[in-house]
Amino acid sequence: MMTRATTLTRALAQHIPFNEAQYLAVKQLHLEMLTERRDLEILLNGASAEERDSRLAMAQMRYENGLADLLRPQQLLAYQALRTNFTAHRLK
């Protein structure tokens, strides 16, 4: 999980320059998101697709809000431009 969080953070940092504190905070946010997704997938095994989608969407929203809290306005604009290609669980 830590390796994946590091990979996601490095990939994002290639497009959005972070200071050291932001880098560490974003990496922690990625780790939390990956852990939450894994836990939800286990917890929701056998749940309806609607419930799974809803819970995963809420987790994604928490990630997006957490990231928005960490980024400066210019960084947030750069992230929003990347958002179609980058999420906490998938990099295109």
mmCIF file with all atom_site columns, N, CA and C in Angstrom, residues 39-68:
data_model
loop_
_atom_site.group_PDB
_atom_site.id
_atom_site.type_symbol
_atom_site.label_atom_id
_atom_site.label_alt_id
_atom_site.label_comp_id
_atom_site.label_asym_id
_atom_site.label_entity_id
_atom_site.label_seq_id
_atom_site.pdbx_PDB_ins_code
_atom_site.Cartn_x
_atom_site.Cartn_y
_atom_site.Cartn_z
_atom_site.occupancy
_atom_site.B_iso_or_equiv
_atom_site.pdbx_formal_charge
_atom_site.auth_seq_id
_atom_site.auth_comp_id
_atom_site.auth_asym_id
_atom_site.auth_atom_id
_atom_site.pdbx_PDB_model_num
ATOM 1  N N  . ASP A 1 39 ? -10.556 -1.399 2.312  1.00 0.00 ? 39 ASP A N  1
ATOM 2  C CA . ASP A 1 39 ? -11.484 -1.774 3.377  1.00 0.00 ? 39 ASP A CA 1
ATOM 3  C C  . ASP A 1 39 ? -12.926 -1.797 2.882  1.00 0.00 ? 39 ASP A C  1
ATOM 4  N N  . LEU A 1 40 ? -13.292 -0.813 2.071  1.00 0.00 ? 40 LEU A N  1
ATOM 5  C CA . LEU A 1 40 ? -14.651 -0.778 1.531  1.00 0.00 ? 40 LEU A CA 1
ATOM 6  C C  . LEU A 1 40 ? -14.910 -1.951 0.594  1.00 0.00 ? 40 LEU A C  1
ATOM 7  N N  . GLU A 1 41 ? -13.935 -2.297 -0.208 1.00 0.00 ? 41 GLU A N  1
ATOM 8  C CA . GLU A 1 41 ? -14.118 -3.428 -1.120 1.00 0.00 ? 41 GLU A CA 1
ATOM 9  C C  . GLU A 1 41 ? -14.344 -4.726 -0.345 1.00 0.00 ? 41 GLU A C  1
ATOM 10 N N  . ILE A 1 42 ? -13.654 -4.879 0.764  1.00 0.00 ? 42 ILE A N  1
ATOM 11 C CA . ILE A 1 42 ? -13.844 -6.063 1.611  1.00 0.00 ? 42 ILE A CA 1
ATOM 12 C C  . ILE A 1 42 ? -15.201 -5.991 2.299  1.00 0.00 ? 42 ILE A C  1
ATOM 13 N N  . LEU A 1 43 ? -15.493 -4.839 2.900  1.00 0.00 ? 43 LEU A N  1
ATOM 14 C CA . LEU A 1 43 ? -16.742 -4.657 3.633  1.00 0.00 ? 43 LEU A CA 1
ATOM 15 C C  . LEU A 1 43 ? -17.966 -4.808 2.734  1.00 0.00 ? 43 LEU A C  1
ATOM 16 N N  . LEU A 1 44 ? -17.858 -4.324 1.521  1.00 0.00 ? 44 LEU A N  1
ATOM 17 C CA . LEU A 1 44 ? -19.011 -4.296 0.624  1.00 0.00 ? 44 LEU A CA 1
ATOM 18 C C  . LEU A 1 44 ? -19.064 -5.489 -0.323 1.00 0.00 ? 44 LEU A C  1
ATOM 19 N N  . ASN A 1 45 ? -18.238 -6.470 -0.074 1.00 0.00 ? 45 ASN A N  1
ATOM 20 C CA . ASN A 1 45 ? -18.287 -7.689 -0.882 1.00 0.00 ? 45 ASN A CA 1
ATOM 21 C C  . ASN A 1 45 ? -19.687 -8.305 -0.739 1.00 0.00 ? 45 ASN A C  1
ATOM 22 N N  . GLY A 1 46 ? -20.366 -8.442 -1.828 1.00 0.00 ? 46 GLY A N  1
ATOM 23 C CA . GLY A 1 46 ? -21.719 -8.981 -1.796 1.00 0.00 ? 46 GLY A CA 1
ATOM 24 C C  . GLY A 1 46 ? -22.794 -7.916 -1.705 1.00 0.00 ? 46 GLY A C  1
ATOM 25 N N  . ALA A 1 47 ? -22.406 -6.658 -1.512 1.00 0.00 ? 47 ALA A N  1
ATOM 26 C CA . ALA A 1 47 ? -23.386 -5.571 -1.462 1.00 0.00 ? 47 ALA A CA 1
ATOM 27 C C  . ALA A 1 47 ? -23.848 -5.259 -2.882 1.00 0.00 ? 47 ALA A C  1
ATOM 28 N N  . SER A 1 48 ? -24.921 -4.540 -2.970 1.00 0.00 ? 48 SER A N  1
ATOM 29 C CA . SER A 1 48 ? -25.430 -4.164 -4.292 1.00 0.00 ? 48 SER A CA 1
ATOM 30 C C  . SER A 1 48 ? -24.439 -3.225 -4.981 1.00 0.00 ? 48 SER A C  1
ATOM 31 N N  . ALA A 1 49 ? -24.472 -3.230 -6.287 1.00 0.00 ? 49 ALA A N  1
ATOM 32 C CA . ALA A 1 49 ? -23.597 -2.353 -7.061 1.00 0.00 ? 49 ALA A CA 1
ATOM 33 C C  . ALA A 1 49 ? -23.866 -0.895 -6.717 1.00 0.00 ? 49 ALA A C  1
ATOM 34 N N  . GLU A 1 50 ? -25.122 -0.576 -6.485 1.00 0.00 ? 50 GLU A N  1
ATOM 35 C CA . GLU A 1 50 ? -25.491 0.797  -6.137 1.00 0.00 ? 50 GLU A CA 1
ATOM 36 C C  . GLU A 1 50 ? -24.853 1.222  -4.820 1.00 0.00 ? 50 GLU A C  1
ATOM 37 N N  . GLU A 1 51 ? -24.910 0.365  -3.814 1.00 0.00 ? 51 GLU A N  1
ATOM 38 C CA . GLU A 1 51 ? -24.317 0.692  -2.519 1.00 0.00 ? 51 GLU A CA 1
ATOM 39 C C  . GLU A 1 51 ? -22.799 0.814  -2.642 1.00 0.00 ? 51 GLU A C  1
ATOM 40 N N  . ARG A 1 52 ? -22.186 -0.132 -3.360 1.00 0.00 ? 52 ARG A N  1
ATOM 41 C CA . ARG A 1 52 ? -20.735 -0.093 -3.555 1.00 0.00 ? 52 ARG A CA 1
ATOM 42 C C  . ARG A 1 52 ? -20.328 1.207  -4.248 1.00 0.00 ? 52 ARG A C  1
ATOM 43 N N  . ASP A 1 53 ? -21.019 1.529  -5.334 1.00 0.00 ? 53 ASP A N  1
ATOM 44 C CA . ASP A 1 53 ? -20.699 2.742  -6.079 1.00 0.00 ? 53 ASP A CA 1
ATOM 45 C C  . ASP A 1 53 ? -20.867 3.988  -5.216 1.00 0.00 ? 53 ASP A C  1
ATOM 46 N N  . SER A 1 54 ? -21.931 4.014  -4.442 1.00 0.00 ? 54 SER A N  1
ATOM 47 C CA . SER A 1 54 ? -22.196 5.162  -3.582 1.00 0.00 ? 54 SER A CA 1
ATOM 48 C C  . SER A 1 54 ? -21.106 5.344  -2.530 1.00 0.00 ? 54 SER A C  1
ATOM 49 N N  . ARG A 1 55 ? -20.739 4.259  -1.870 1.00 0.00 ? 55 ARG A N  1
ATOM 50 C CA . ARG A 1 55 ? -19.715 4.337  -0.813 1.00 0.00 ? 55 ARG A CA 1
ATOM 51 C C  . ARG A 1 55 ? -18.346 4.685  -1.395 1.00 0.00 ? 55 ARG A C  1
ATOM 52 N N  . LEU A 1 56 ? -18.015 4.125  -2.558 1.00 0.00 ? 56 LEU A N  1
ATOM 53 C CA . LEU A 1 56 ? -16.734 4.441  -3.189 1.00 0.00 ? 56 LEU A CA 1
ATOM 54 C C  . LEU A 1 56 ? -16.716 5.888  -3.685 1.00 0.00 ? 56 LEU A C  1
ATOM 55 N N  . ALA A 1 57 ? -17.837 6.380  -4.156 1.00 0.00 ? 57 ALA A N  1
ATOM 56 C CA . ALA A 1 57 ? -17.926 7.777  -4.596 1.00 0.00 ? 57 ALA A CA 1
ATOM 57 C C  . ALA A 1 57 ? -17.742 8.722  -3.411 1.00 0.00 ? 57 ALA A C  1
ATOM 58 N N  . MET A 1 58 ? -18.304 8.363  -2.256 1.00 0.00 ? 58 MET A N  1
ATOM 59 C CA . MET A 1 58 ? -18.116 9.188  -1.058 1.00 0.00 ? 58 MET A CA 1
ATOM 60 C C  . MET A 1 58 ? -16.650 9.203  -0.642 1.00 0.00 ? 58 MET A C  1
ATOM 61 N N  . ALA A 1 59 ? -15.986 8.052  -0.739 1.00 0.00 ? 59 ALA A N  1
ATOM 62 C CA . ALA A 1 59 ? -14.562 7.979  -0.412 1.00 0.00 ? 59 ALA A CA 1
ATOM 63 C C  . ALA A 1 59 ? -13.759 8.854  -1.369 1.00 0.00 ? 59 ALA A C  1
ATOM 64 N N  . GLN A 1 60 ? -14.091 8.811  -2.643 1.00 0.00 ? 60 GLN A N  1
ATOM 65 C CA . GLN A 1 60 ? -13.405 9.639  -3.629 1.00 0.00 ? 60 GLN A CA 1
ATOM 66 C C  . GLN A 1 60 ? -13.624 11.120 -3.337 1.00 0.00 ? 60 GLN A C  1
ATOM 67 N N  . MET A 1 61 ? -14.825 11.477 -2.919 1.00 0.00 ? 61 MET A N  1
ATOM 68 C CA . MET A 1 61 ? -15.129 12.861 -2.591 1.00 0.00 ? 61 MET A CA 1
ATOM 69 C C  . MET A 1 61 ? -14.297 13.317 -1.383 1.00 0.00 ? 61 MET A C  1
ATOM 70 N N  . ARG A 1 62 ? -14.144 12.448 -0.390 1.00 0.00 ? 62 ARG A N  1
ATOM 71 C CA . ARG A 1 62 ? -13.313 12.795 0.766  1.00 0.00 ? 62 ARG A CA 1
ATOM 72 C C  . ARG A 1 62 ? -11.867 13.025 0.336  1.00 0.00 ? 62 ARG A C  1
ATOM 73 N N  . TYR A 1 63 ? -11.383 12.179 -0.588 1.00 0.00 ? 63 TYR A N  1
ATOM 74 C CA . TYR A 1 63 ? -10.029 12.352 -1.124 1.00 0.00 ? 63 TYR A CA 1
ATOM 75 C C  . TYR A 1 63 ? -9.910  13.708 -1.825 1.00 0.00 ? 63 TYR A C  1
ATOM 76 N N  . GLU A 1 64 ? -10.844 14.011 -2.702 1.00 0.00 ? 64 GLU A N  1
ATOM 77 C CA . GLU A 1 64 ? -10.818 15.269 -3.452 1.00 0.00 ? 64 GLU A CA 1
ATOM 78 C C  . GLU A 1 64 ? -10.843 16.473 -2.499 1.00 0.00 ? 64 GLU A C  1
ATOM 79 N N  . ASN A 1 65 ? -11.688 16.410 -1.475 1.00 0.00 ? 65 ASN A N  1
ATOM 80 C CA . ASN A 1 65 ? -11.769 17.501 -0.503 1.00 0.00 ? 65 ASN A CA 1
ATOM 81 C C  . ASN A 1 65 ? -10.477 17.625 0.296  1.00 0.00 ? 65 ASN A C  1
ATOM 82 N N  . GLY A 1 66 ? -9.907  16.496 0.681  1.00 0.00 ? 66 GLY A N  1
ATOM 83 C CA . GLY A 1 66 ? -8.640  16.516 1.406  1.00 0.00 ? 66 GLY A CA 1
ATOM 84 C C  . GLY A 1 66 ? -7.530  17.112 0.563  1.00 0.00 ? 66 GLY A C  1
ATOM 85 N N  . LEU A 1 67 ? -7.494  16.750 -0.694 1.00 0.00 ? 67 LEU A N  1
ATOM 86 C CA . LEU A 1 67 ? -6.491  17.286 -1.596 1.00 0.00 ? 67 LEU A CA 1
ATOM 87 C C  . LEU A 1 67 ? -6.698  18.784 -1.790 1.00 0.00 ? 67 LEU A C  1
ATOM 88 N N  . ALA A 1 68 ? -7.926  19.201 -1.949 1.00 0.00 ? 68 ALA A N  1
ATOM 89 C CA . ALA A 1 68 ? -8.227  20.630 -2.118 1.00 0.00 ? 68 ALA A CA 1
ATOM 90 C C  . ALA A 1 68 ? -7.762  21.434 -0.906 1.00 0.00 ? 68 ALA A C  1
#
